[in-house]
CSV table of C-alpha atoms in Angstrom, one decimal:
chain,number,residue,atom,x,y,z
A,1,MET,CA,-16.9,50.9,53.1
A,2,HIS,CA,-13.9,49.1,52.1
A,3,LEU,CA,-14.5,45.8,50.3
A,4,PHE,CA,-11.3,45.1,48.7
A,5,LEU,CA,-8.8,42.6,50.0
A,6,ARG,CA,-5.3,44.1,50.7
A,7,ASN,CA,-4.1,42.5,47.7
A,8,MET,CA,-5.8,43.8,44.8
A,9,SER,CA,-5.0,41.1,42.2
A,10,PHE,CA,-7.3,38.9,44.0
A,11,PHE,CA,-10.4,40.6,42.3
A,12,GLY,CA,-8.4,41.4,39.2
A,13,PHE,CA,-7.9,44.7,40.0
A,14,GLY,CA,-4.3,44.6,40.5
A,15,GLN,CA,-1.4,44.8,37.9
A,16,THR,CA,-1.0,42.1,35.0
A,17,ALA,CA,1.6,41.8,32.5
A,18,GLU,CA,2.1,40.3,29.0
A,19,ILE,CA,5.2,38.2,27.9
A,20,ASP,CA,6.6,38.1,25.0
A,21,ILE,CA,10.0,35.7,24.0
A,22,VAL,CA,11.9,36.9,20.9
A,23,LEU,CA,15.2,35.2,19.7
A,24,ASN,CA,18.1,37.5,18.9
A,25,ASP,CA,18.4,35.5,15.7
A,26,ALA,CA,14.8,35.5,14.7
A,27,GLU,CA,15.6,37.4,11.3
A,28,THR,CA,18.1,34.8,10.0
A,29,ARG,CA,17.2,31.4,11.6
A,30,LYS,CA,15.3,28.9,9.4
A,31,LYS,CA,12.0,27.7,10.4
A,32,VAL,CA,10.4,24.3,9.5
A,33,GLU,CA,6.9,22.6,9.7
A,34,HIS,CA,6.0,20.3,12.3
A,35,LYS,CA,3.0,18.6,13.1
A,36,THR,CA,1.4,19.4,16.2
A,37,GLU,CA,-0.8,16.9,18.1
A,38,ASP,CA,-4.2,17.6,16.5
A,39,GLY,CA,-2.3,17.2,13.4
A,40,LYS,CA,-1.9,20.8,12.0
A,41,LYS,CA,1.1,21.8,10.9
A,42,ASP,CA,3.0,24.9,12.4
A,43,LYS,CA,6.2,26.7,11.5
A,44,TYR,CA,8.8,27.0,14.5
A,45,PHE,CA,12.2,27.7,14.7
A,46,LEU,CA,15.0,25.3,13.8
A,47,PHE,CA,17.9,24.4,16.3
A,48,TYR,CA,20.6,21.8,16.2
A,49,ASP,CA,22.4,20.2,18.7
A,50,GLY,CA,25.2,22.3,20.5
A,51,GLU,CA,23.5,25.7,19.3
A,52,THR,CA,23.2,28.6,21.8
A,53,VAL,CA,19.5,29.8,22.3
A,54,SER,CA,19.7,33.2,23.0
A,55,GLY,CA,17.0,36.4,23.0
A,56,LYS,CA,14.9,39.0,25.2
A,57,VAL,CA,12.1,38.5,27.2
A,58,ASN,CA,9.5,41.5,26.8
A,59,VAL,CA,7.4,42.1,30.1
A,60,THR,CA,4.5,44.5,29.3
A,61,LEU,CA,2.5,45.8,31.8
A,62,LYS,CA,-1.3,46.0,30.8
A,63,THR,CA,-2.6,48.6,33.3
A,64,PRO,CA,-0.3,51.9,33.0
A,65,GLY,CA,1.0,53.4,36.0
A,66,LYS,CA,0.3,50.3,38.3
A,67,ARG,CA,3.0,48.3,39.8
A,68,LEU,CA,3.8,44.4,39.2
A,69,GLU,CA,4.8,42.9,42.2
A,70,HIS,CA,6.5,39.3,41.8
A,71,TYR,CA,8.5,36.8,43.5
A,72,GLY,CA,11.1,36.2,40.6
A,73,ILE,CA,11.3,36.4,36.7
A,74,LYS,CA,12.8,33.4,35.2
A,75,ILE,CA,13.2,31.7,31.8
A,76,GLU,CA,13.9,27.7,31.4
A,77,PHE,CA,15.2,25.8,28.5
A,78,VAL,CA,13.4,22.4,28.5
A,79,GLY,CA,13.3,19.4,26.6
A,80,GLN,CA,10.8,16.9,27.7
A,81,ILE,CA,9.1,13.5,26.9
A,82,GLU,CA,5.2,13.5,27.0
A,83,LEU,CA,3.5,10.2,27.0
A,84,TYR,CA,-0.1,10.7,25.9
A,85,TYR,CA,-1.6,7.8,28.4
A,86,ASP,CA,0.4,9.3,31.3
A,87,ARG,CA,0.0,12.9,30.8
A,88,GLY,CA,0.7,14.0,34.5
A,89,ASN,CA,4.3,13.2,34.0
A,90,HIS,CA,6.7,14.9,32.1
A,91,HIS,CA,10.1,13.2,31.5
A,92,GLU,CA,12.6,16.2,31.4
A,93,PHE,CA,15.9,15.3,29.7
A,94,VAL,CA,17.4,19.2,29.7
A,95,SER,CA,16.6,21.7,32.3
A,96,LEU,CA,18.1,24.8,32.1
A,97,VAL,CA,17.1,28.3,33.9
A,98,LYS,CA,18.3,31.6,34.1
A,99,ASP,CA,16.7,34.1,36.5
A,100,LEU,CA,16.0,37.2,35.1
A,101,ALA,CA,14.8,39.3,38.3
A,102,ARG,CA,14.8,38.8,41.5
A,103,PRO,CA,11.7,38.9,43.8
A,104,GLY,CA,10.5,42.8,43.6
A,105,GLU,CA,8.3,44.7,41.6
A,106,LEU,CA,8.3,46.1,38.4
A,107,SER,CA,7.2,50.0,37.7
A,108,GLN,CA,7.1,49.9,34.1
A,109,SER,CA,7.4,47.4,31.1
A,110,GLN,CA,10.9,46.1,30.8
A,111,THR,CA,13.0,43.8,28.6
A,112,PHE,CA,15.7,40.9,29.9
A,113,ASP,CA,18.2,39.6,27.9
A,114,PHE,CA,19.0,35.7,28.2
A,115,GLU,CA,21.4,33.4,26.6
A,116,PHE,CA,21.5,29.6,27.0
A,117,THR,CA,25.0,28.7,25.7
A,118,HIS,CA,25.9,25.8,23.5
A,119,VAL,CA,22.6,24.2,24.9
A,120,GLU,CA,22.9,19.9,24.4
A,121,LYS,CA,20.1,18.6,22.3
A,122,PRO,CA,20.5,15.1,22.0
A,123,TYR,CA,17.2,14.0,20.4
A,124,GLU,CA,15.0,15.3,17.4
A,125,SER,CA,11.4,16.5,18.0
A,126,TYR,CA,9.0,14.4,17.6
A,127,THR,CA,5.2,14.5,17.6
A,128,GLY,CA,3.7,11.2,17.5
A,129,GLN,CA,0.3,8.9,17.8
A,130,ASN,CA,1.1,8.0,21.6
A,131,VAL,CA,4.3,10.2,22.5
A,132,LYS,CA,5.9,13.8,22.3
A,133,LEU,CA,9.2,15.0,22.3
A,134,ARG,CA,9.3,18.7,22.6
A,135,TYR,CA,11.8,21.6,23.4
A,136,PHE,CA,10.6,24.9,24.4
A,137,LEU,CA,11.6,28.2,26.3
A,138,ARG,CA,9.3,29.4,29.3
A,139,ALA,CA,9.3,32.6,30.9
A,140,THR,CA,7.6,33.0,34.0
A,141,ILE,CA,6.7,35.6,36.5
A,142,SER,CA,6.1,34.1,39.8
A,143,ARG,CA,3.5,35.7,42.0
A,144,ARG,CA,1.5,34.6,45.0
A,145,LEU,CA,-1.7,33.4,43.6
A,146,ASN,CA,-0.9,32.9,40.2
A,147,ASP,CA,2.0,33.1,37.9
A,148,ILE,CA,2.2,34.2,34.9
A,149,SER,CA,4.0,32.6,32.0
A,150,LYS,CA,4.7,31.9,28.5
A,151,GLU,CA,6.2,29.3,26.4
A,152,MET,CA,7.8,29.0,23.2
A,153,ASP,CA,8.1,25.9,21.2
A,154,ILE,CA,11.0,25.1,19.0
A,155,VAL,CA,11.9,22.4,16.6
A,156,VAL,CA,15.1,20.3,16.8
A,157,GLN,CA,16.7,18.0,14.2
A,158,THR,CA,19.5,15.5,14.5
A,159,LEU,CA,22.0,15.4,11.5
A,160,CYS,CA,23.9,12.4,10.2
A,161,THR,CA,26.8,12.0,7.9
A,162,TYR,CA,26.8,8.8,5.7
A,163,PRO,CA,27.5,5.7,7.7
A,164,GLU,CA,30.7,4.2,7.1
A,165,ILE,CA,29.2,0.5,6.8
A,166,ASN,CA,25.9,0.2,4.9
A,167,SER,CA,25.6,-3.3,3.9
A,168,SER,CA,22.7,-4.7,1.3
A,169,ILE,CA,20.1,-6.5,2.6
A,170,LYS,CA,19.7,-9.8,0.6
A,171,MET,CA,17.6,-12.9,1.4
A,172,GLU,CA,15.9,-15.9,0.1
A,173,VAL,CA,12.7,-16.9,1.9
A,174,GLY,CA,9.3,-18.7,0.7
A,175,ILE,CA,7.0,-21.5,1.5
A,176,GLU,CA,8.2,-25.0,0.5
A,177,ASP,CA,7.4,-26.4,-2.9
A,178,CYS,CA,5.2,-23.0,-3.6
A,179,LEU,CA,7.2,-19.9,-3.6
A,180,HIS,CA,10.5,-19.3,-3.4
A,181,ILE,CA,12.1,-15.6,-4.0
A,182,GLU,CA,15.0,-13.7,-3.4
A,183,PHE,CA,15.0,-10.1,-2.5
A,184,GLU,CA,17.5,-7.7,-2.5
A,185,TYR,CA,17.6,-3.9,-1.3
A,186,ASN,CA,21.0,-1.9,-2.3
A,187,LYS,CA,21.2,-0.3,1.4
A,188,SER,CA,20.3,-0.8,5.0
A,189,LYS,CA,20.6,2.6,5.9
A,190,TYR,CA,18.9,5.2,4.1
A,191,HIS,CA,18.3,9.3,4.3
A,192,LEU,CA,15.2,10.6,4.4
A,193,ARG,CA,15.7,12.1,0.5
A,194,ASP,CA,17.0,9.0,-0.7
A,195,VAL,CA,16.1,6.1,-3.0
A,196,ILE,CA,15.5,2.5,-2.3
A,197,VAL,CA,17.0,0.3,-5.2
A,198,GLY,CA,16.2,-3.5,-5.1
A,199,LYS,CA,14.8,-6.6,-7.0
A,200,ILE,CA,12.7,-9.4,-6.2
A,201,TYR,CA,14.1,-12.5,-8.2
A,202,PHE,CA,11.7,-15.6,-8.4
A,203,LEU,CA,13.2,-18.8,-8.0
A,204,LEU,CA,10.1,-21.1,-8.0
A,205,VAL,CA,6.4,-20.0,-8.8
A,206,ARG,CA,3.7,-22.6,-8.0
A,207,ILE,CA,1.1,-20.2,-7.1
A,208,LYS,CA,-1.0,-17.7,-9.0
A,209,ILE,CA,0.0,-14.1,-8.2
A,210,LYS,CA,-1.9,-11.3,-9.3
A,211,HIS,CA,0.4,-8.5,-8.1
A,212,MET,CA,3.3,-7.5,-5.6
A,213,GLU,CA,3.6,-4.2,-3.8
A,214,ILE,CA,6.3,-2.8,-1.2
A,215,ASP,CA,4.9,-1.1,1.9
A,216,ILE,CA,6.8,1.2,4.4
A,217,ILE,CA,5.4,0.7,7.9
A,218,LYS,CA,6.3,3.2,10.6
A,219,ARG,CA,6.1,1.4,13.9
A,220,GLU,CA,6.1,4.0,17.2
A,221,THR,CA,6.7,1.9,20.4
A,222,THR,CA,5.9,3.5,23.6
A,223,GLY,CA,6.3,2.1,27.1
A,224,THR,CA,8.7,-0.7,28.9
A,225,GLY,CA,8.6,-4.2,30.1
A,226,PRO,CA,5.0,-5.6,30.4
A,227,SER,CA,3.4,-2.5,29.1
A,228,VAL,CA,4.9,-2.2,25.7
A,229,TYR,CA,2.5,-0.4,23.1
A,230,HIS,CA,3.5,-0.9,19.3
A,231,GLU,CA,1.6,1.6,16.9
A,232,ASN,CA,1.7,0.6,13.3
A,233,ASP,CA,0.9,2.7,10.4
A,234,THR,CA,1.2,2.2,6.8
A,235,ILE,CA,2.9,5.4,5.3
A,236,ALA,CA,3.5,4.0,1.7
A,237,LYS,CA,2.0,1.3,-0.7
A,238,TYR,CA,3.9,1.2,-3.7
A,239,GLU,CA,3.0,-1.5,-6.7
A,240,ILE,CA,5.8,-3.2,-8.2
A,241,MET,CA,4.6,-5.5,-10.4
A,242,ASP,CA,0.9,-6.4,-11.9
A,243,GLY,CA,0.6,-9.9,-13.4
A,244,ALA,CA,1.8,-13.4,-12.9
A,245,PRO,CA,5.8,-13.8,-12.9
A,246,VAL,CA,7.6,-17.2,-13.4
A,247,ARG,CA,10.5,-18.6,-12.5
A,248,GLY,CA,13.8,-16.8,-13.4
A,249,GLU,CA,12.1,-13.5,-13.9
A,250,SER,CA,13.6,-10.2,-11.8
A,251,ILE,CA,11.3,-7.5,-10.8
A,252,PRO,CA,13.4,-4.0,-10.2
A,253,ILE,CA,12.4,-1.5,-7.4
A,254,ARG,CA,12.7,2.2,-7.3
A,255,LEU,CA,11.2,3.7,-4.4
A,256,PHE,CA,12.1,7.5,-3.7
A,257,LEU,CA,11.8,8.6,-0.1
A,258,ALA,CA,11.6,11.9,-0.4
A,259,GLY,CA,7.8,11.9,-1.3
A,260,TYR,CA,6.5,10.7,1.9
A,261,GLU,CA,6.6,11.9,5.4
A,262,MET,CA,9.0,10.2,7.7
A,263,THR,CA,11.5,10.6,10.6
A,264,PRO,CA,14.6,9.4,11.1
A,265,THR,CA,15.0,6.2,13.2
A,266,MET,CA,14.9,6.6,16.8
A,267,ARG,CA,15.8,3.9,18.9
A,268,ASP,CA,15.1,3.8,22.9
A,269,ILE,CA,14.9,7.5,23.1
A,270,ASN,CA,15.6,8.4,26.8
A,271,LYS,CA,14.3,4.5,27.4
A,272,LYS,CA,10.8,6.2,26.5
A,273,PHE,CA,10.1,5.4,23.2
A,274,SER,CA,11.3,4.1,19.7
A,275,VAL,CA,10.3,4.8,16.3
A,276,ARG,CA,10.9,2.4,13.6
A,277,TYR,CA,10.6,1.7,9.8
A,278,TYR,CA,10.3,-1.4,8.0
A,279,LEU,CA,9.7,-2.6,4.5
A,280,ASN,CA,7.0,-5.0,3.9
A,281,LEU,CA,7.2,-6.8,0.4
A,282,VAL,CA,3.6,-8.2,0.0
A,283,LEU,CA,2.6,-10.7,-2.7
A,284,ILE,CA,-1.3,-11.3,-3.5
A,285,ASP,CA,-2.5,-14.5,-5.4
A,286,GLU,CA,-5.5,-14.6,-7.4
A,287,GLU,CA,-7.8,-15.8,-4.1
A,288,GLU,CA,-6.5,-12.5,-2.3
A,289,ARG,CA,-4.1,-14.3,-0.3
A,290,ARG,CA,-1.2,-12.4,1.1
A,291,TYR,CA,2.6,-13.5,1.3
A,292,PHE,CA,4.7,-11.2,2.9
A,293,LYS,CA,8.3,-10.6,4.3
A,294,GLN,CA,9.1,-7.4,6.7
A,295,GLN,CA,12.4,-6.4,7.1
A,296,GLU,CA,13.5,-3.1,9.0
A,297,ILE,CA,15.3,-0.4,7.6
A,298,THR,CA,17.5,2.7,9.2
A,299,LEU,CA,16.5,6.2,8.3
A,300,TRP,CA,18.9,9.1,9.1
A,301,ARG,CA,18.6,12.6,8.2
A,302,LYS,CA,21.1,14.3,5.9
A,303,GLY,CA,22.2,18.0,6.7
A,304,ASP,CA,21.6,20.7,4.1
A,305,ILE,CA,24.6,21.9,2.6
A,306,VAL,CA,23.5,25.4,1.8
A,307,ARG,CA,25.7,27.5,-1.2
A,308,ARG,CA,24.9,30.9,-0.8
A,309,SER,CA,24.5,32.8,-4.0
A,310,MET,CA,26.6,35.5,-4.9
A,311,SER,CA,24.3,38.4,-3.8
A,312,GLN,CA,23.7,37.0,-0.7
A,313,GLN,CA,27.6,37.0,-0.1
A,314,ALA,CA,27.9,40.5,-1.3
A,315,THR,CA,24.8,41.6,1.0
A,316,ILE,CA,26.7,39.7,4.6
A,317,ALA,CA,29.9,41.1,3.3
A,318,ALA,CA,28.4,44.7,3.0
A,319,GLN,CA,27.1,44.3,6.2
A,320,ARG,CA,30.1,43.4,8.2
A,321,TYR,CA,32.0,46.6,6.5
A,322,GLU,CA,29.4,49.2,7.4
A,323,GLY,CA,28.9,47.3,11.0
A,324,SER,CA,25.2,47.9,10.4
A,325,ASN,CA,24.8,44.4,12.0
A,326,PRO,CA,26.0,44.6,15.5
A,327,GLU,CA,26.5,40.8,16.0
A,328,PRO,CA,28.6,39.5,13.0
A,329,THR,CA,30.5,37.1,14.7
A,330,SER,CA,28.1,34.5,15.1
A,331,ALA,CA,26.9,34.6,11.7
A,332,GLN,CA,30.3,34.9,10.3
A,333,ALA,CA,31.5,31.5,12.2
A,334,LYS,CA,28.6,29.7,10.5
A,335,GLU,CA,29.5,30.7,7.0
A,336,GLU,CA,33.4,30.0,7.3
A,337,THR,CA,32.5,26.4,8.4
A,338,ASP,CA,30.3,26.0,5.2
B,1,MET,CA,32.6,21.4,0.0
B,2,SER,CA,30.8,19.0,-2.5
B,3,GLU,CA,27.8,19.6,-4.5
B,4,ALA,CA,24.2,17.4,-3.6
B,5,THR,CA,24.9,14.2,-5.5
B,6,VAL,CA,22.2,12.5,-7.5
B,7,ALA,CA,21.2,9.3,-6.0
B,8,ASP,CA,22.1,6.2,-8.2
B,9,THR,CA,19.0,4.5,-9.3
B,10,ARG,CA,20.6,2.0,-12.1
B,11,ARG,CA,19.1,-1.6,-11.8
B,12,LEU,CA,20.6,-3.9,-9.8
B,13,ASN,CA,22.2,-6.7,-11.7
B,14,SER,CA,20.5,-9.9,-11.9
B,15,LYS,CA,21.0,-13.4,-13.9
B,16,PRO,CA,19.2,-13.4,-17.3
B,17,GLN,CA,16.1,-15.3,-17.5
B,18,ASP,CA,16.5,-19.0,-18.9
B,19,LEU,CA,14.3,-19.0,-22.3
B,20,THR,CA,12.9,-22.4,-21.6
B,21,ASP,CA,11.7,-20.8,-18.2
B,22,ALA,CA,10.5,-17.6,-20.2
B,23,TYR,CA,8.6,-19.8,-22.8
B,24,GLY,CA,7.7,-22.9,-21.1
B,25,PRO,CA,4.4,-23.5,-19.4
B,26,PRO,CA,4.3,-22.0,-16.2
B,27,SER,CA,4.8,-24.2,-13.0
B,28,ASN,CA,1.4,-22.7,-11.5
B,29,PHE,CA,-0.6,-24.0,-14.2
B,30,LEU,CA,-3.0,-26.3,-11.8
B,31,GLU,CA,-6.7,-25.9,-13.3
B,32,ILE,CA,-9.0,-28.3,-12.4
B,33,ASP,CA,-12.1,-28.6,-14.7
B,34,VAL,CA,-15.2,-30.1,-13.1
B,35,TYR,CA,-17.0,-31.4,-16.2
B,36,ASP,CA,-19.8,-33.8,-17.9
B,37,PRO,CA,-22.3,-34.3,-15.2
B,38,GLN,CA,-24.0,-37.6,-15.3
B,39,THR,CA,-26.9,-38.9,-13.5
B,40,ILE,CA,-26.5,-42.5,-12.8
B,41,GLY,CA,-29.5,-44.8,-11.3
B,42,VAL,CA,-33.4,-44.8,-11.5
B,43,GLY,CA,-36.1,-43.6,-9.3
B,44,ARG,CA,-35.2,-43.2,-6.0
B,45,ASN,CA,-31.5,-44.2,-6.2
B,46,ARG,CA,-30.3,-41.7,-8.6
B,47,PHE,CA,-27.3,-39.5,-8.1
B,48,THR,CA,-25.3,-37.2,-10.3
B,49,THR,CA,-21.6,-37.5,-10.7
B,50,TYR,CA,-18.7,-35.1,-11.9
B,51,GLU,CA,-15.8,-35.5,-13.9
B,52,VAL,CA,-13.0,-33.7,-12.0
B,53,ARG,CA,-10.2,-33.2,-14.4
B,54,MET,CA,-6.5,-32.4,-13.9
B,55,ARG,CA,-4.0,-32.3,-16.3
B,56,GLU,CA,-2.8,-35.8,-16.0
B,57,SER,CA,-5.5,-37.5,-14.3
B,58,VAL,CA,-9.3,-37.7,-14.5
B,59,VAL,CA,-12.0,-39.4,-11.6
B,60,ARG,CA,-15.5,-39.4,-11.2
B,61,ARG,CA,-16.8,-37.9,-8.1
B,62,ARG,CA,-20.1,-37.0,-6.4
B,63,TYR,CA,-21.5,-34.1,-4.2
B,64,SER,CA,-21.1,-36.2,-0.9
B,65,ASP,CA,-17.4,-36.9,-2.4
B,66,PHE,CA,-16.9,-33.2,-2.1
B,67,GLU,CA,-18.6,-32.8,1.3
B,68,TRP,CA,-16.3,-35.7,2.6
B,69,LEU,CA,-13.3,-33.4,1.2
B,70,LYS,CA,-14.4,-30.4,2.9
B,71,ASN,CA,-14.9,-31.8,6.5
B,72,GLU,CA,-11.2,-33.5,6.2
B,73,LEU,CA,-9.7,-30.4,5.2
B,74,GLU,CA,-11.6,-28.3,8.3
B,75,ARG,CA,-10.4,-30.7,10.7
B,76,ASP,CA,-6.9,-31.6,9.6
B,77,SER,CA,-5.5,-28.3,7.8
B,78,LYS,CA,-5.0,-24.6,9.0
B,79,ILE,CA,-6.9,-23.5,6.0
B,80,VAL,CA,-10.2,-21.3,6.2
B,81,VAL,CA,-12.0,-23.9,3.4
B,82,PRO,CA,-14.1,-22.1,1.0
B,83,PRO,CA,-18.1,-22.9,0.9
B,84,LEU,CA,-19.2,-25.6,-1.2
B,85,PRO,CA,-22.5,-25.0,-3.3
B,86,GLY,CA,-25.7,-25.6,-1.2
B,87,LYS,CA,-27.2,-29.0,-0.3
B,88,ALA,CA,-30.3,-28.1,-1.7
B,89,LEU,CA,-32.4,-30.0,0.8
B,90,LYS,CA,-35.8,-28.2,-0.8
B,91,ARG,CA,-35.2,-29.5,-4.0
B,92,GLN,CA,-35.3,-33.0,-2.7
B,93,LEU,CA,-38.8,-33.1,-1.1
B,94,PRO,CA,-41.4,-34.5,-3.1
B,95,PHE,CA,-44.3,-32.9,-5.1
B,96,ARG,CA,-42.0,-30.6,-7.0
B,97,GLY,CA,-43.2,-29.3,-10.2
B,98,ASP,CA,-39.8,-29.8,-11.7
B,99,GLU,CA,-36.9,-32.6,-11.8
B,100,GLY,CA,-35.6,-31.3,-8.2
B,101,ILE,CA,-31.8,-32.1,-7.9
B,102,PHE,CA,-31.7,-33.4,-11.3
B,103,GLU,CA,-32.9,-30.3,-13.0
B,104,GLU,CA,-30.7,-29.2,-15.7
B,105,SER,CA,-29.8,-25.4,-14.5
B,106,PHE,CA,-29.5,-26.9,-10.8
B,107,ILE,CA,-26.9,-29.2,-11.9
B,108,GLU,CA,-25.0,-26.8,-14.1
B,109,GLU,CA,-25.2,-24.2,-11.3
B,110,ARG,CA,-23.9,-26.8,-9.1
B,111,ARG,CA,-21.2,-27.9,-11.4
B,112,ALA,CA,-19.8,-24.2,-11.3
B,113,GLY,CA,-19.6,-24.2,-7.7
B,114,LEU,CA,-18.0,-27.3,-7.2
B,115,GLU,CA,-15.2,-26.4,-9.9
B,116,GLN,CA,-14.8,-22.9,-8.0
B,117,PHE,CA,-14.8,-25.0,-4.8
B,118,ILE,CA,-11.8,-27.4,-5.9
B,119,ASN,CA,-9.7,-24.5,-7.5
B,120,ARG,CA,-9.4,-22.7,-4.3
B,121,ILE,CA,-8.3,-25.5,-2.5
B,122,ALA,CA,-5.7,-26.5,-4.7
B,123,GLY,CA,-4.5,-23.5,-5.3
B,124,HIS,CA,-4.0,-22.9,-1.4
B,125,PRO,CA,-0.2,-23.7,-0.4
B,126,LEU,CA,-1.2,-25.2,3.0
B,127,ALA,CA,-3.7,-27.4,1.3
B,128,GLN,CA,-1.5,-28.8,-1.5
B,129,ASN,CA,0.1,-31.2,0.8
B,130,GLU,CA,-2.8,-33.0,2.3
B,131,ARG,CA,-3.2,-36.6,1.4
B,132,CYS,CA,-7.3,-36.4,1.4
B,133,LEU,CA,-6.6,-33.9,-1.4
B,134,HIS,CA,-4.2,-35.9,-3.3
B,135,MET,CA,-6.6,-38.9,-2.8
B,136,PHE,CA,-9.5,-36.8,-4.0
B,137,LEU,CA,-8.0,-35.6,-7.2
B,138,GLN,CA,-6.0,-38.8,-8.2
B,139,ASP,CA,-7.4,-42.2,-6.7
B,140,GLU,CA,-9.7,-43.9,-8.6
B,141,SER,CA,-12.4,-43.8,-5.7
B,142,ILE,CA,-12.1,-42.4,-2.1
B,143,ASP,CA,-10.9,-44.6,0.7
B,144,ARG,CA,-12.8,-43.2,3.8
B,145,ASN,CA,-10.7,-45.1,5.8
B,146,TYR,CA,-7.6,-43.7,4.9
B,147,ILE,CA,-5.0,-42.6,7.2
B,148,PRO,CA,-5.1,-38.6,7.4
B,149,GLY,CA,-1.6,-36.6,6.9
B,150,LYS,CA,0.7,-34.9,4.7
B,151,VAL,CA,2.1,-35.9,1.7
B,152,ARG,CA,5.8,-35.3,1.6
B,153,GLN,CA,7.0,-34.5,-2.4
């Protein structure tokens, strides 16, 4: 008696396949570490805005000899924002599709080429406490009952150059008849490997101060209107003074940012979330009372300037000459602009 | 293309400190001593007073005066008022083997507690302007019919 349905794959006796996505420049493209949602760190290929994403999709049939029926094979490039409290809704701000195969069947394993040319990647990849912004490639084989798909995440960084205007922050604050200070930070915009240079000048000290510190606070804001949510995280605490100051004393600040894990300032990304940074100056008196002043700073990402060594340049020149690298044009274009 | 430059981390310029500020007495020098406990009166009408001494003034106060100050501050100011040393009601019961609230060790304990209490209050920026505190520290005696409020310096 014939017990099986016409479509064998319903009982798992049909053909299935494995998908693999490989980038064309996998050998030369830089990888960076990026935190995943559960706090682990993984390495992903790094892309910048405007760069082309090209590669191959390898479809490997699991059972030799059997055909794979499908309703189409495609690859997508997606940039999306995911709010943790609203998982069902992904907000896609980039969505590109390339069809790789029309509906039909595969009789053997096959490789498909794809290229997303000069893709716009307007925002930086971000994994936060309540929101995630990610970019990925997704290859899908559509079938009647269940699709086969594979995703490959990439990381995007947004670069800036030195801001034209970068004024210092200087302010006088205090409590009347108690404590007057003037604080100064040398800039308002700092890059991620910059140094905060500043000073605290005491104009009036009528309380007994025990010590003073500077904290860096990261504030992630999600949601809009009435349901705005702020998540504050103290990234750094740095003591700048131990002991009691008197009038006229000036305390220097020198805080190196490269040692802390921070992202660039992100303002109202796709109207969904923001990530902002604040310097919090805290004074603590002998009774553990805390006096503080918070000030926002803007963080930006400076591009690496890669100076290729002589041997590296020689290798590239040799490859070009011998023709062993079949696609020297894109690599050449990158070097020339350095 | 330029080499990556080293960041300028030199200190910002600031005014040199005035020598009288550097070597003079600090403006936060407010130390209040609760001193010299004296028990006045006889028998059942005895009570202990303490000298409350600041840099420029000395007054005599008893435990109930400290209680009065605590109540005034709790009502009028925004500070969390620190606790007073205990009322020691048990010590005021009869048939004790010792001197009760006039026991030397107890008076010393209470003196230290009162000293800590008054210093913590006087050092608080939000209590420094209260009229009740000024009256407590500087006036000869406490006028319980005073008008509560803030003192403008």
